[in-house]
Coordinates of C-alpha atoms in Angstrom, one line a residue:
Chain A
X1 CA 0.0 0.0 0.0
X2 CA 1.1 3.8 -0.9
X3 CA 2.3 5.6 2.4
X4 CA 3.3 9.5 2.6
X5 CA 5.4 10.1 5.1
X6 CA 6.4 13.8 6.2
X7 CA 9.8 14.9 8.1
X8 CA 8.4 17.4 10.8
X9 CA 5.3 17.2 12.7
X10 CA 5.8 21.1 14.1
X11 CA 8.2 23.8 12.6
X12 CA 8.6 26.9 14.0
X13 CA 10.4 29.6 12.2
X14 CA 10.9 33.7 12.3
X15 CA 9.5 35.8 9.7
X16 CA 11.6 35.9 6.7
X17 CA 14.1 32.3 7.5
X18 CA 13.9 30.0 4.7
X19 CA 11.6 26.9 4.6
X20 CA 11.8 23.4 3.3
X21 CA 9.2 21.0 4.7
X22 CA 10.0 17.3 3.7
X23 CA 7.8 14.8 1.9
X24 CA 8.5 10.9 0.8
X25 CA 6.1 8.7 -0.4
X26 CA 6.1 4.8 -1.1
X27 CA 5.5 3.5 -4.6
X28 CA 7.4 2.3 -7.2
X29 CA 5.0 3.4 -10.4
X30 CA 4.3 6.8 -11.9
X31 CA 2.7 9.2 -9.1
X32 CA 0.9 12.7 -9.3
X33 CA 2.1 15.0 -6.3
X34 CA 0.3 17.4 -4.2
X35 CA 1.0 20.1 -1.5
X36 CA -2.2 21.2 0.3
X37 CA -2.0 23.9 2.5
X38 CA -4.9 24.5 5.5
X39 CA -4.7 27.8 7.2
X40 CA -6.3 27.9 10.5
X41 CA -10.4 27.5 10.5
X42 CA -10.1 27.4 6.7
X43 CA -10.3 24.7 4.0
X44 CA -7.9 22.6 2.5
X45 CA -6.3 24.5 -0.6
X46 CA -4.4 23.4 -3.3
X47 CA -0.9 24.6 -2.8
X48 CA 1.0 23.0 -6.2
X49 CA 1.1 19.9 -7.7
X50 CA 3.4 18.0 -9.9
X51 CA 2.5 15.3 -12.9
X52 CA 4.8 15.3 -15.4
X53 CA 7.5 17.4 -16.8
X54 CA 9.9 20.1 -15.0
X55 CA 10.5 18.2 -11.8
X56 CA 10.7 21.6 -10.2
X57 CA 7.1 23.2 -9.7
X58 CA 6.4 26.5 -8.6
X59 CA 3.0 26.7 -6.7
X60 CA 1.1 29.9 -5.2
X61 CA 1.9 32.6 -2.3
X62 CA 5.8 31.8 -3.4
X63 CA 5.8 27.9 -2.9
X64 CA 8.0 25.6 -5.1
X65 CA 8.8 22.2 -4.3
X66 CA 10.9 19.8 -6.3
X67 CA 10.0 16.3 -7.3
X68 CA 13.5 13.7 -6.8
X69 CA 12.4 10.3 -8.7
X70 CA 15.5 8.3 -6.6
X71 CA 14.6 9.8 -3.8
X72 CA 11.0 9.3 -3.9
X73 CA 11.0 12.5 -2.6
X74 CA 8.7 16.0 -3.2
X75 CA 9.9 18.9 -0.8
X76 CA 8.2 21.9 0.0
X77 CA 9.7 25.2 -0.1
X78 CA 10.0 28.9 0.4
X79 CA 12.8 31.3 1.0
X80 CA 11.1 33.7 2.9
X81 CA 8.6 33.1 5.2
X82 CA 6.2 35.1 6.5
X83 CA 3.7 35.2 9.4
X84 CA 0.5 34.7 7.2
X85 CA 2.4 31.3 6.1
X86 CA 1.8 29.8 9.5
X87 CA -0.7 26.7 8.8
X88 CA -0.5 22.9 8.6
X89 CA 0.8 21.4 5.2
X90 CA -0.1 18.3 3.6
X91 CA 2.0 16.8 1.1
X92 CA -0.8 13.6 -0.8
X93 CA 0.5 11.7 -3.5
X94 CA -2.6 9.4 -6.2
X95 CA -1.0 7.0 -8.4
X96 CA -1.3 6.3 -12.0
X97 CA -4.4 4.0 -11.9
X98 CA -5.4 4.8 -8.6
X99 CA -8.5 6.5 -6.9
X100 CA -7.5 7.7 -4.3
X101 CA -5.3 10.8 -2.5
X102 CA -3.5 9.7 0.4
X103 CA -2.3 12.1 2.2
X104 CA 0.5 13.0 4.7
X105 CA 0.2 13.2 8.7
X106 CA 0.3 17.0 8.0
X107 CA 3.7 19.3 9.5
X108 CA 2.0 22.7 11.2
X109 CA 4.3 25.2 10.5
X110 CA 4.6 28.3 12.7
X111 CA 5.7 31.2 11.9
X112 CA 6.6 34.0 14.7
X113 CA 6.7 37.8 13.7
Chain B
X1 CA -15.8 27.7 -9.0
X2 CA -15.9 24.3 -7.5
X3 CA -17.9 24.0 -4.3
X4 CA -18.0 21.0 -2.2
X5 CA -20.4 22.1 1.2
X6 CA -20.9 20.4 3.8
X7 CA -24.7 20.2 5.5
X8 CA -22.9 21.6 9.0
X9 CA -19.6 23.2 10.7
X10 CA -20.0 21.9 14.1
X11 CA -22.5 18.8 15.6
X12 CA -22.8 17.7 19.2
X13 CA -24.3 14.4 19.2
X14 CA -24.8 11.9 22.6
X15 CA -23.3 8.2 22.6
X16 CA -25.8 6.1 20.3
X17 CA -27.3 8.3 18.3
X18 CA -27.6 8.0 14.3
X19 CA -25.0 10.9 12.7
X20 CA -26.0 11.7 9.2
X21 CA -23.2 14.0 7.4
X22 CA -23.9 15.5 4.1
X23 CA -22.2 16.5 1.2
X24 CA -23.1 18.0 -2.1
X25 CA -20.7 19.1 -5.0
X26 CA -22.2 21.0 -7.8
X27 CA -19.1 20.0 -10.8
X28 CA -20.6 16.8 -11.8
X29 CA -17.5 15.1 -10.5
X30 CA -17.5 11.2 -10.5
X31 CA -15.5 10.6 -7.3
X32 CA -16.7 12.0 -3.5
X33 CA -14.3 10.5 -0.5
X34 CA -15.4 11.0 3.4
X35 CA -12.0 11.7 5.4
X36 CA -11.4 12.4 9.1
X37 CA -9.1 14.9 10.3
X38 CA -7.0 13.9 13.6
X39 CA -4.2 16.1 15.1
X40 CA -0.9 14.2 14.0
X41 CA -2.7 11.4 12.1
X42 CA -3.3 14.0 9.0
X43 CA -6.3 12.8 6.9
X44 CA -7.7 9.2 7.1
X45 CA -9.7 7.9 4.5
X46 CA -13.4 6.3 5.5
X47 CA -14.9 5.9 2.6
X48 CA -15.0 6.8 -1.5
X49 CA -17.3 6.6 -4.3
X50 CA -16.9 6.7 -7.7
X51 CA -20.0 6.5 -9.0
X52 CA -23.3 6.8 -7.7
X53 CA -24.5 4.1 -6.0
X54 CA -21.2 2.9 -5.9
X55 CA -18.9 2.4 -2.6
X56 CA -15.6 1.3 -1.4
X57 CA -14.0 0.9 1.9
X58 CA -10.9 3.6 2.5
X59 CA -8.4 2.8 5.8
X60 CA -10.7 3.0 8.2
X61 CA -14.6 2.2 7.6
X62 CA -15.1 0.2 10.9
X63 CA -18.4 2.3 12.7
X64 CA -19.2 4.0 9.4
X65 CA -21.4 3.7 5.8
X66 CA -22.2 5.8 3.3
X67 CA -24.9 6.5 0.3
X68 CA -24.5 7.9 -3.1
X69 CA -27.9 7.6 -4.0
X70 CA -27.7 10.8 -6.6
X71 CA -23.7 11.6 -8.4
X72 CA -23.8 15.3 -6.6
X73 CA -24.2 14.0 -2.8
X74 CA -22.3 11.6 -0.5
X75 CA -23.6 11.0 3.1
X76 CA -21.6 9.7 5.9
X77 CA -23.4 8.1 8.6
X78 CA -22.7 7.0 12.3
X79 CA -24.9 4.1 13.0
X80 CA -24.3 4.8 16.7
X81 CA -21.8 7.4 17.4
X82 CA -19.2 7.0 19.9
X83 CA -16.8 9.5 21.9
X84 CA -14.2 8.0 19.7
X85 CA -15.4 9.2 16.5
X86 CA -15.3 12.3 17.9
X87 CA -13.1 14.7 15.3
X88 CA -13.5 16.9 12.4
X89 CA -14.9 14.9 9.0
X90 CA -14.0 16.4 5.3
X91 CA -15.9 15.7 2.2
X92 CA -14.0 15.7 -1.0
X93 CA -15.0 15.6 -5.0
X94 CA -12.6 15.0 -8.1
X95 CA -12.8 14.0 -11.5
X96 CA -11.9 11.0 -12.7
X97 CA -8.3 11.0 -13.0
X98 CA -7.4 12.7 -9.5
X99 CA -5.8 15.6 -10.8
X100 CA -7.2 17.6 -8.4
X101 CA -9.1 17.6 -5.1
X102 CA -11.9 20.0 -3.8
X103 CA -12.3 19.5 0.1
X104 CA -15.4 21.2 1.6
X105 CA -15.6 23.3 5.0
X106 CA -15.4 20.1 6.9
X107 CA -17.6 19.4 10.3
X108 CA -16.2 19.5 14.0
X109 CA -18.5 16.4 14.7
X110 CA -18.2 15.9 18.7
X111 CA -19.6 13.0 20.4
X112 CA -20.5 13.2 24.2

């Protein structure tokens, strides 16, 4: 069975420190990539997402993150955070023939002013 | 836009009773999932459709069943809620193909 795993479960960062938020998954086959982002008492949005192509995808509000086939690997980041980032991520990865997301424990990121 | 809503933000229900959740997506999408939201557990899949009428079990369907009796609307339902299902539930739709995924408000469901 797929499994995302994700690095942190809580970072805390100053305003303006760089951020990389780490995301592996477990499957062998071709995958679609997501980051969601849920700010608090808000929905889950679509951050970026990666399907084919440039493995290096820029998302909204400044996100990229970088897809590393050997690595099974698709890290989150931004150089310069800011208070409004603070929120939990979610990194999900579906398969090729799959129907389903799964999804990441989530890493709340915090960010102080 | 896409809009997946959710009957209600927050229930209170007692031990026993029948919890009926609703969800309604207006993009004719073929696929609506039932998640539950748990602080450091992320999103757990309960249930997913993919067509109406049409069900299969996610990671953790023990408790819970759904109906897709019409392609816009999944309901989750507690046949007898317990303090342990107590936790914030998020309805999703996509089209086939997954290549992208419309969460609603969710509901802060808590059982007493």
């Amino acid at each position: 069975a797929q499994s995302v795993s994700q690095h942190n479960h809580h970072v805390i960062l100053s305003e303006a420190a760089s951020l990389e938020l780490g995301c592996n998954y477990s499957y062998g086959g071709t995958v679609n990539l997501f980051w969601y982002v849920q700010y608090p008492g808000q929905h889950l949005q679509l951050l970026l997402k990666y399907f084919s192509g440039d493995p290096l995808v820029k998302g909204i509000k400044g996100f990229e993150a970088e897809f590393i086939k050997s690595k099974f690997s698709f890290n989150l980041r931004k150089p310069s955070v800011q208070w409004s980032d603070t929120a939990e991520y979610f990194c999900a990865v579906t398969t090729g023939y799959g129907q389903n997301f799964v999804f990441g424990p989530g890493t709340r990121l915090s960010v102080l002013p | 836009d896409v809009k997946v809503t959710q009957s209600s933000r927050y229930l209170v229900k007692r031990t026993g009773e029948k919890v009926f959740l609703e969800c309604v997506q207006d993009m004719d999408h073929e696929n609506m999932f039932w998640y539950r939201q748990d602080p450091g557990l992320g999103l757990r899949l309960i249930y997913f459709s993919y067509d109406v009428k049409m069900k299969e079990k996610g990671d953790i369907p023990e408790g819970y069943s759904v109906s897709r009796e019409k392609k816009e609307r999944f309901s989750l339902i507690l046949e007898s809620a317990s303090t342990n299902q107590t936790s914030m539930y998020l309805c999703a739709s996509s089209q086939t193909g997954l290549r992208g995924f419309y969460f609603g408000p969710g509901t802060r469901l808590t059982v007493t």
